[in-house]
Amino acid sequence: MSFNEHLEDPLPHKVKLQGTGGGVWTVSFTKIRDCAFFTSGWSKFAEDHELKDGEFLTFVYDGHHMFEVSLFGHSGCKETRAVVETVEISDDDSDEEEEEDPSFYG
């Protein structure tokens, strides 16, 4: 039995990939000649997980537009690659707290 036989028809246009570090990526999903492909968004997922030749992935579909993705390295062992989101922290608020009220010293 083919994986494609388990997919809903018509295919969802967008699906979510839950990566090995727990993050979620939205990718486009399409069928070409009876084969399902990830399209837009796949490159970002692959880049964020630093996928390399010789590694392989497994996909578990939950039936509700979500795939849980597992990554296996060259040795065949499952790997977890945490993808860290960078957040810029601004110290603009700290300037306000440090200002003194001149009327306090009266």
mmCIF file of N, CA and C in Angstrom, residues 18-90:
data_model
loop_
_atom_site.group_PDB
_atom_site.id
_atom_site.type_symbol
_atom_site.label_atom_id
_atom_site.label_comp_id
_atom_site.label_asym_id
_atom_site.label_seq_id
_atom_site.Cartn_x
_atom_site.Cartn_y
_atom_site.Cartn_z
ATOM 1 N N GLN A 18 6.802 19.282 11.841
ATOM 2 C CA GLN A 18 7.356 19.451 13.182
ATOM 3 C C GLN A 18 8.736 18.831 13.168
ATOM 4 N N GLY A 19 9.744 19.686 13.334
ATOM 5 C CA GLY A 19 11.129 19.250 13.246
ATOM 6 C C GLY A 19 11.620 18.556 14.491
ATOM 7 N N THR A 20 12.853 18.088 14.415
ATOM 8 C CA THR A 20 13.445 17.307 15.495
ATOM 9 C C THR A 20 13.623 18.102 16.777
ATOM 10 N N GLY A 21 13.745 19.421 16.672
ATOM 11 C CA GLY A 21 13.894 20.254 17.856
ATOM 12 C C GLY A 21 12.574 20.770 18.393
ATOM 13 N N GLY A 22 11.454 20.375 17.772
ATOM 14 C CA GLY A 22 10.137 20.781 18.244
ATOM 15 C C GLY A 22 9.537 21.952 17.494
ATOM 16 N N GLY A 23 10.330 22.652 16.687
ATOM 17 C CA GLY A 23 9.809 23.774 15.911
ATOM 18 C C GLY A 23 8.882 23.301 14.805
ATOM 19 N N VAL A 24 8.074 24.221 14.295
ATOM 20 C CA VAL A 24 7.107 23.893 13.254
ATOM 21 C C VAL A 24 7.312 24.818 12.061
ATOM 22 N N TRP A 25 7.340 24.228 10.866
ATOM 23 C CA TRP A 25 7.501 24.965 9.610
ATOM 24 C C TRP A 25 6.274 24.703 8.754
ATOM 25 N N THR A 26 5.766 25.743 8.094
ATOM 26 C CA THR A 26 4.668 25.597 7.147
ATOM 27 C C THR A 26 5.259 25.452 5.754
ATOM 28 N N VAL A 27 4.833 24.421 5.040
ATOM 29 C CA VAL A 27 5.321 24.179 3.681
ATOM 30 C C VAL A 27 4.135 23.903 2.766
ATOM 31 N N SER A 28 4.331 24.185 1.490
ATOM 32 C CA SER A 28 3.319 23.838 0.491
ATOM 33 C C SER A 28 3.451 22.357 0.168
ATOM 34 N N PHE A 29 2.335 21.764 -0.194
ATOM 35 C CA PHE A 29 2.276 20.330 -0.448
ATOM 36 C C PHE A 29 1.525 20.128 -1.752
ATOM 37 N N THR A 30 2.097 19.383 -2.678
ATOM 38 C CA THR A 30 1.451 19.190 -3.977
ATOM 39 C C THR A 30 1.680 17.775 -4.484
ATOM 40 N N LYS A 31 0.826 17.357 -5.386
ATOM 41 C CA LYS A 31 0.946 16.028 -5.984
ATOM 42 C C LYS A 31 1.261 16.202 -7.466
ATOM 43 N N ILE A 32 2.309 15.523 -7.922
ATOM 44 C CA ILE A 32 2.692 15.542 -9.329
ATOM 45 C C ILE A 32 2.814 14.087 -9.776
ATOM 46 N N ARG A 33 2.014 13.694 -10.779
ATOM 47 C CA ARG A 33 2.021 12.315 -11.294
ATOM 48 C C ARG A 33 1.934 11.273 -10.176
ATOM 49 N N ASP A 34 0.967 11.415 -9.324
ATOM 50 C CA ASP A 34 0.708 10.472 -8.228
ATOM 51 C C ASP A 34 1.801 10.409 -7.164
ATOM 52 N N CYS A 35 2.689 11.389 -7.126
ATOM 53 C CA CYS A 35 3.702 11.479 -6.069
ATOM 54 C C CYS A 35 3.512 12.793 -5.322
ATOM 55 N N ALA A 36 3.614 12.753 -4.000
ATOM 56 C CA ALA A 36 3.448 13.952 -3.176
ATOM 57 C C ALA A 36 4.802 14.603 -2.935
ATOM 58 N N PHE A 37 4.839 15.943 -3.013
ATOM 59 C CA PHE A 37 6.072 16.708 -2.836
ATOM 60 C C PHE A 37 5.839 17.893 -1.912
ATOM 61 N N PHE A 38 6.863 18.216 -1.103
ATOM 62 C CA PHE A 38 6.892 19.477 -0.373
ATOM 63 C C PHE A 38 7.529 20.495 -1.308
ATOM 64 N N THR A 39 6.942 21.683 -1.392
ATOM 65 C CA THR A 39 7.498 22.703 -2.292
ATOM 66 C C THR A 39 7.875 23.934 -1.477
ATOM 67 N N SER A 40 7.182 25.034 -1.636
ATOM 68 C CA SER A 40 7.529 26.280 -0.938
ATOM 69 C C SER A 40 7.640 26.048 0.562
ATOM 70 N N GLY A 41 8.728 26.502 1.145
ATOM 71 C CA GLY A 41 8.970 26.332 2.569
ATOM 72 C C GLY A 41 9.899 25.167 2.884
ATOM 73 N N TRP A 42 10.012 24.210 1.960
ATOM 74 C CA TRP A 42 10.886 23.065 2.196
ATOM 75 C C TRP A 42 12.348 23.485 2.304
ATOM 76 N N SER A 43 12.780 24.394 1.449
ATOM 77 C CA SER A 43 14.184 24.838 1.471
ATOM 78 C C SER A 43 14.552 25.427 2.822
ATOM 79 N N LYS A 44 13.644 26.195 3.419
ATOM 80 C CA LYS A 44 13.890 26.798 4.734
ATOM 81 C C LYS A 44 14.003 25.707 5.803
ATOM 82 N N PHE A 45 13.114 24.722 5.740
ATOM 83 C CA PHE A 45 13.173 23.608 6.684
ATOM 84 C C PHE A 45 14.517 22.890 6.566
ATOM 85 N N ALA A 46 14.920 22.574 5.332
ATOM 86 C CA ALA A 46 16.180 21.858 5.095
ATOM 87 C C ALA A 46 17.379 22.679 5.560
ATOM 88 N N GLU A 47 17.353 23.976 5.289
ATOM 89 C CA GLU A 47 18.449 24.867 5.707
ATOM 90 C C GLU A 47 18.528 24.953 7.226
ATOM 91 N N ASP A 48 17.388 25.136 7.868
ATOM 92 C CA ASP A 48 17.366 25.259 9.331
ATOM 93 C C ASP A 48 17.852 23.988 10.024
ATOM 94 N N HIS A 49 17.644 22.841 9.402
ATOM 95 C CA HIS A 49 18.081 21.570 9.983
ATOM 96 C C HIS A 49 19.444 21.122 9.466
ATOM 97 N N GLU A 50 20.065 21.966 8.657
ATOM 98 C CA GLU A 50 21.399 21.685 8.111
ATOM 99 C C GLU A 50 21.473 20.277 7.528
ATOM 100 N N LEU A 51 20.490 19.937 6.678
ATOM 101 C CA LEU A 51 20.449 18.609 6.075
ATOM 102 C C LEU A 51 21.622 18.419 5.128
ATOM 103 N N LYS A 52 22.186 17.208 5.169
ATOM 104 C CA LYS A 52 23.359 16.891 4.353
ATOM 105 C C LYS A 52 23.106 15.614 3.560
ATOM 106 N N ASP A 53 23.861 15.451 2.461
ATOM 107 C CA ASP A 53 23.776 14.226 1.668
ATOM 108 C C ASP A 53 24.072 13.019 2.552
ATOM 109 N N GLY A 54 23.316 11.966 2.357
ATOM 110 C CA GLY A 54 23.534 10.736 3.114
ATOM 111 C C GLY A 54 22.673 10.627 4.354
ATOM 112 N N GLU A 55 22.069 11.722 4.789
ATOM 113 C CA GLU A 55 21.138 11.676 5.914
ATOM 114 C C GLU A 55 19.758 11.340 5.352
ATOM 115 N N PHE A 56 18.894 10.810 6.205
ATOM 116 C CA PHE A 56 17.547 10.552 5.723
ATOM 117 C C PHE A 56 16.524 10.937 6.774
ATOM 118 N N LEU A 57 15.306 11.153 6.290
ATOM 119 C CA LEU A 57 14.210 11.614 7.126
ATOM 120 C C LEU A 57 13.066 10.622 7.067
ATOM 121 N N THR A 58 12.313 10.548 8.160
ATOM 122 C CA THR A 58 11.039 9.831 8.143
ATOM 123 C C THR A 58 9.951 10.838 8.479
ATOM 124 N N PHE A 59 8.773 10.604 7.920
ATOM 125 C CA PHE A 59 7.645 11.502 8.108
ATOM 126 C C PHE A 59 6.461 10.697 8.619
ATOM 127 N N VAL A 60 5.887 11.130 9.739
ATOM 128 C CA VAL A 60 4.685 10.500 10.273
ATOM 129 C C VAL A 60 3.561 11.522 10.140
ATOM 130 N N TYR A 61 2.550 11.179 9.351
ATOM 131 C CA TYR A 61 1.427 12.084 9.085
ATOM 132 C C TYR A 61 0.326 11.835 10.100
ATOM 133 N N ASP A 62 -0.167 12.909 10.719
ATOM 134 C CA ASP A 62 -1.203 12.748 11.739
ATOM 135 C C ASP A 62 -2.616 12.787 11.165
ATOM 136 N N GLY A 63 -2.733 12.989 9.846
ATOM 137 C CA GLY A 63 -4.049 13.047 9.214
ATOM 138 C C GLY A 63 -4.695 14.407 9.277
ATOM 139 N N HIS A 64 -4.032 15.357 9.930
ATOM 140 C CA HIS A 64 -4.595 16.701 10.097
ATOM 141 C C HIS A 64 -3.584 17.770 9.713
ATOM 142 N N HIS A 65 -2.950 17.603 8.569
ATOM 143 C CA HIS A 65 -2.026 18.597 7.998
ATOM 144 C C HIS A 65 -0.724 18.746 8.777
ATOM 145 N N MET A 66 -0.338 17.759 9.581
ATOM 146 C CA MET A 66 0.905 17.843 10.349
ATOM 147 C C MET A 66 1.732 16.577 10.127
ATOM 148 N N PHE A 67 3.026 16.794 9.838
ATOM 149 C CA PHE A 67 3.978 15.694 9.733
ATOM 150 C C PHE A 67 5.002 15.840 10.847
ATOM 151 N N GLU A 68 5.244 14.768 11.584
ATOM 152 C CA GLU A 68 6.336 14.744 12.556
ATOM 153 C C GLU A 68 7.552 14.184 11.821
ATOM 154 N N VAL A 69 8.630 14.955 11.813
ATOM 155 C CA VAL A 69 9.812 14.593 11.034
ATOM 156 C C VAL A 69 10.916 14.106 11.971
ATOM 157 N N SER A 70 11.511 12.965 11.633
ATOM 158 C CA SER A 70 12.678 12.450 12.355
ATOM 159 C C SER A 70 13.860 12.443 11.403
ATOM 160 N N LEU A 71 15.027 12.767 11.924
ATOM 161 C CA LEU A 71 16.253 12.871 11.134
ATOM 162 C C LEU A 71 17.229 11.791 11.583
ATOM 163 N N PHE A 72 17.808 11.094 10.615
ATOM 164 C CA PHE A 72 18.786 10.051 10.888
ATOM 165 C C PHE A 72 20.082 10.395 10.175
ATOM 166 N N GLY A 73 21.187 10.333 10.901
ATOM 167 C CA GLY A 73 22.497 10.681 10.360
ATOM 168 C C GLY A 73 23.108 9.557 9.551
ATOM 169 N N HIS A 74 24.357 9.770 9.133
ATOM 170 C CA HIS A 74 25.079 8.787 8.320
ATOM 171 C C HIS A 74 25.186 7.426 9.001
ATOM 172 N N SER A 75 25.233 7.412 10.320
ATOM 173 C CA SER A 75 25.360 6.156 11.069
ATOM 174 C C SER A 75 24.034 5.412 11.178
ATOM 175 N N GLY A 76 22.944 6.069 10.784
ATOM 176 C CA GLY A 76 21.622 5.471 10.917
ATOM 177 C C GLY A 76 20.971 5.774 12.248
ATOM 178 N N CYS A 77 21.673 6.524 13.103
ATOM 179 C CA CYS A 77 21.132 6.887 14.415
ATOM 180 C C CYS A 77 20.276 8.141 14.308
ATOM 181 N N LYS A 78 19.203 8.153 15.084
ATOM 182 C CA LYS A 78 18.318 9.309 15.114
ATOM 183 C C LYS A 78 19.048 10.487 15.737
ATOM 184 N N GLU A 79 18.885 11.657 15.135
ATOM 185 C CA GLU A 79 19.531 12.869 15.629
ATOM 186 C C GLU A 79 18.485 13.914 15.988
ATOM 187 N N THR A 80 18.825 14.742 16.944
ATOM 188 C CA THR A 80 17.999 15.893 17.290
ATOM 189 C C THR A 80 18.812 17.131 17.016
ATOM 190 N N ARG A 81 18.277 17.983 16.187
ATOM 191 C CA ARG A 81 18.950 19.246 15.895
ATOM 192 C C ARG A 81 18.033 20.363 16.345
ATOM 193 N N ALA A 82 18.436 21.018 17.393
ATOM 194 C CA ALA A 82 17.639 22.125 17.907
ATOM 195 C C ALA A 82 17.838 23.329 17.011
ATOM 196 N N VAL A 83 16.758 23.912 16.621
ATOM 197 C CA VAL A 83 16.806 25.131 15.833
ATOM 198 C C VAL A 83 16.488 26.267 16.780
ATOM 199 N N VAL A 84 17.416 27.187 16.914
ATOM 200 C CA VAL A 84 17.279 28.276 17.867
ATOM 201 C C VAL A 84 16.825 29.524 17.137
ATOM 202 N N GLU A 85 15.770 30.128 17.639
ATOM 203 C CA GLU A 85 15.293 31.382 17.083
ATOM 204 C C GLU A 85 16.039 32.515 17.774
ATOM 205 N N THR A 86 16.567 33.437 16.990
ATOM 206 C CA THR A 86 17.294 34.572 17.535
ATOM 207 C C THR A 86 16.323 35.715 17.782
ATOM 208 N N VAL A 87 16.338 36.239 18.985
ATOM 209 C CA VAL A 87 15.478 37.359 19.339
ATOM 210 C C VAL A 87 16.364 38.515 19.759
ATOM 211 N N GLU A 88 16.174 39.667 19.129
ATOM 212 C CA GLU A 88 16.967 40.842 19.474
ATOM 213 C C GLU A 88 16.325 41.536 20.663
ATOM 214 N N ILE A 89 17.114 41.806 21.672
ATOM 215 C CA ILE A 89 16.619 42.462 22.881
ATOM 216 C C ILE A 89 17.096 43.899 22.878
ATOM 217 N N SER A 90 16.154 44.800 23.079
ATOM 218 C CA SER A 90 16.478 46.220 23.098
ATOM 219 C C SER A 90 16.508 46.697 24.542
#
